[in-house]
GROMACS .gro file of C-alpha atoms in nm:
model
  161
    1MET     CA    1  14.568  -0.667  25.610
    2GLN     CA    2  14.594  -0.289  25.588
    3PRO     CA    3  14.321  -0.070  25.434
    4CYS     CA    4  14.392   0.050  25.084
    5PRO     CA    5  14.545   0.396  25.040
    6PRO     CA    6  14.326   0.662  24.879
    7TRP     CA    7  14.352   0.687  24.503
    8PRO     CA    8  14.554   0.996  24.392
    9PRO     CA    9  14.360   1.281  24.230
   10PRO     CA   10  14.312   1.259  23.854
   11PRO     CA   11  14.569   1.429  23.629
   12PRO     CA   12  14.482   1.764  23.470
   13PRO     CA   13  14.281   1.751  23.144
   14GLN     CA   14  14.478   1.680  22.825
   15SER     CA   15  14.416   1.751  22.464
   16ILE     CA   16  14.262   1.463  22.269
   17SER     CA   17  14.579   1.404  22.067
   18SER     CA   18  14.804   1.383  22.375
   19ALA     CA   19  14.552   1.159  22.554
   20ALA     CA   20  14.542   0.927  22.251
   21GLN     CA   21  14.922   0.917  22.241
   22ASP     CA   22  14.936   0.840  22.615
   23HIS     CA   23  14.684   0.557  22.565
   24THR     CA   24  14.884   0.418  22.273
   25ASN     CA   25  15.206   0.429  22.476
   26ALA     CA   26  15.039   0.264  22.779
   27SER     CA   27  14.891  -0.009  22.557
   28ALA     CA   28  15.230  -0.079  22.402
   29GLU     CA   29  15.393  -0.097  22.747
   30ALA     CA   30  15.120  -0.331  22.875
   31THR     CA   31  15.158  -0.556  22.572
   32ALA     CA   32  15.535  -0.568  22.615
   33ALA     CA   33  15.494  -0.645  22.986
   34ALA     CA   34  15.244  -0.923  22.912
   35VAL     CA   35  15.479  -1.077  22.658
   36SER     CA   36  15.773  -1.064  22.898
   37ASN     CA   37  15.545  -1.196  23.174
   38GLY     CA   38  15.455  -1.510  22.981
   39GLY     CA   39  15.123  -1.370  22.864
   40ARG     CA   40  14.989  -1.303  23.213
   41SER     CA   41  14.824  -0.971  23.286
   42ALA     CA   42  15.064  -0.707  23.409
   43GLY     CA   43  14.779  -0.545  23.605
   44ALA     CA   44  14.840  -0.751  23.918
   45SER     CA   45  15.180  -0.773  24.079
   46ALA     CA   46  15.267  -0.984  24.380
   47THR     CA   47  15.367  -0.821  24.708
   48PRO     CA   48  15.593  -0.974  24.978
   49ASP     CA   49  15.293  -1.096  25.185
   50GLY     CA   50  15.150  -1.294  24.893
   51SER     CA   51  14.880  -1.043  24.810
   52SER     CA   52  14.844  -0.894  24.464
   53ARG     CA   53  14.828  -0.532  24.366
   54LEU     CA   54  14.481  -0.511  24.215
   55GLY     CA   55  14.251  -0.229  24.120
   56LEU     CA   56  13.934  -0.174  24.318
   57LEU     CA   57  13.623   0.005  24.189
   58LEU     CA   58  13.408   0.126  24.481
   59ALA     CA   59  13.054   0.262  24.450
   60PRO     CA   60  12.739   0.292  24.662
   61GLN     CA   61  12.540  -0.030  24.695
   62GLY     CA   62  12.338  -0.105  24.383
   63GLN     CA   63  12.527   0.134  24.155
   64LEU     CA   64  12.743  -0.146  24.016
   65SER     CA   65  12.513  -0.446  24.057
   66GLY     CA   66  12.164  -0.299  24.042
   67ASP     CA   67  12.070  -0.374  23.680
   68GLY     CA   68  12.228  -0.716  23.627
   69GLN     CA   69  12.481  -0.599  23.367
   70LEU     CA   70  12.780  -0.643  23.598
   71ARG     CA   71  12.666  -1.001  23.663
   72GLU     CA   72  12.661  -1.071  23.287
   73LEU     CA   73  13.002  -0.910  23.237
   74ILE     CA   74  13.170  -1.111  23.514
   75GLN     CA   75  13.001  -1.431  23.397
   76GLU     CA   76  13.123  -1.377  23.038
   77HIS     CA   77  13.471  -1.286  23.161
   78ARG     CA   78  13.492  -1.608  23.364
   79GLU     CA   79  13.355  -1.820  23.078
   80HIS     CA   80  13.611  -1.670  22.838
   81LYS     CA   81  13.917  -1.681  23.066
   82GLY     CA   82  13.830  -1.966  23.301
   83ALA     CA   83  14.055  -1.990  23.607
   84GLU     CA   84  14.264  -1.699  23.472
   85ALA     CA   85  13.973  -1.454  23.517
   86ALA     CA   86  14.096  -1.213  23.782
   87ILE     CA   87  13.773  -1.026  23.854
   88TRP     CA   88  13.560  -1.042  24.170
   89PHE     CA   89  13.242  -0.874  24.295
   90LEU     CA   90  13.257  -0.769  24.660
   91PRO     CA   91  12.915  -0.709  24.818
   92PRO     CA   92  12.893  -0.447  25.096
   93ALA     CA   93  12.943  -0.704  25.374
   94VAL     CA   94  13.275  -0.819  25.221
   95VAL     CA   95  13.389  -0.461  25.154
   96ARG     CA   96  13.322  -0.381  25.520
   97GLN     CA   97  13.479  -0.707  25.647
   98LEU     CA   98  13.803  -0.648  25.452
   99GLY     CA   99  13.817  -0.280  25.554
  100LEU     CA  100  13.810  -0.160  25.192
  101GLY     CA  101  13.547   0.109  25.217
  102PRO     CA  102  13.265   0.262  25.419
  103ALA     CA  103  12.938   0.085  25.500
  104GLY     CA  104  12.698   0.062  25.209
  105GLU     CA  105  12.968   0.038  24.939
  106GLU     CA  106  13.008  -0.248  24.692
  107ALA     CA  107  13.318  -0.310  24.483
  108VAL     CA  108  13.478  -0.490  24.192
  109ALA     CA  109  13.839  -0.603  24.223
  110ALA     CA  110  14.029  -0.683  23.904
  111ALA     CA  111  14.383  -0.733  23.782
  112ASP     CA  112  14.320  -0.561  23.447
  113PRO     CA  113  14.320  -0.180  23.474
  114ALA     CA  114  14.139  -0.147  23.139
  115THR     CA  115  13.849  -0.357  23.271
  116LEU     CA  116  13.814  -0.134  23.577
  117THR     CA  117  13.834   0.183  23.367
  118TRP     CA  118  13.559   0.052  23.138
  119LEU     CA  119  13.345  -0.043  23.440
  120GLN     CA  120  13.397   0.301  23.591
  121LEU     CA  121  13.290   0.467  23.267
  122ARG     CA  122  12.983   0.242  23.250
  123PHE     CA  123  12.872   0.247  23.616
  124GLY     CA  124  13.060   0.531  23.790
  125GLY     CA  125  13.240   0.491  24.120
  126ALA     CA  126  13.600   0.548  24.222
  127ILE     CA  127  13.903   0.335  24.130
  128ARG     CA  128  14.198   0.290  24.363
  129PRO     CA  129  14.480   0.038  24.399
  130CYS     CA  130  14.459  -0.225  24.669
  131ASP     CA  131  14.664  -0.519  24.798
  132LEU     CA  132  14.444  -0.826  24.824
  133GLN     CA  133  14.513  -1.199  24.827
  134PRO     CA  134  14.344  -1.373  24.532
  135GLU     CA  135  14.272  -1.672  24.760
  136THR     CA  136  14.077  -1.445  24.995
  137LEU     CA  137  13.880  -1.302  24.705
  138THR     CA  138  13.812  -1.647  24.563
  139GLN     CA  139  13.677  -1.758  24.902
  140GLN     CA  140  13.479  -1.446  24.990
  141ALA     CA  141  13.394  -1.283  24.658
  142ALA     CA  142  13.353  -1.563  24.403
  143ALA     CA  143  12.974  -1.527  24.385
  144LEU     CA  144  12.823  -1.334  24.098
  145PRO     CA  145  12.643  -1.007  24.165
  146PRO     CA  146  12.265  -1.032  24.202
  147ALA     CA  147  12.056  -1.096  23.892
  148ALA     CA  148  11.861  -0.810  23.739
  149PRO     CA  149  11.528  -0.745  23.909
  150LEU     CA  150  11.224  -0.855  23.713
  151ALA     CA  151  11.048  -0.572  23.536
  152ALA     CA  152  10.703  -0.484  23.663
  153VAL     CA  153  10.505  -0.587  23.358
  154ALA     CA  154  10.133  -0.638  23.364
  155LEU     CA  155   9.868  -0.679  23.101
  156ALA     CA  156   9.616  -0.400  23.090
  157PRO     CA  157   9.257  -0.502  23.038
  158SER     CA  158   9.166  -0.442  22.676
  159GLY     CA  159   8.793  -0.425  22.719
  160ARG     CA  160   8.747  -0.694  22.454
  161ASN     CA  161   8.633  -1.047  22.517
   0.00000   0.00000   0.00000
């Protein structure tokens, strides 16, 4: 498996009206593609070696998974879509093992570009395309991200008995 190519630089800034029109056009194209694709997400396309073209959101360890919100999102996504949920959390060891990024990086792989864009807006990180086999991800990245750490809460003595 080859490492993923670097994501191209972002396009130049647009006016709000042209950005909204671009989003509307992209949504219409995605909807049309999903309809012609039997309702399956058009975000992932198969490659000759059986891998799928997915999006990958990379960030330093803890940036995506540190507060437990990514865990909740993936859990809800899987409960809603069942076996069709094409979203995986890749801890740093898996990112390193698959050659997807430098040491100390964690990632989320997903077929839906809108999901990755939302996650990037929420958590930060960098999105890039990547060819990965869903079977590999299911075997190595099916676990949920870590749960949120417990808050350090203590009762202060009130001085009353």
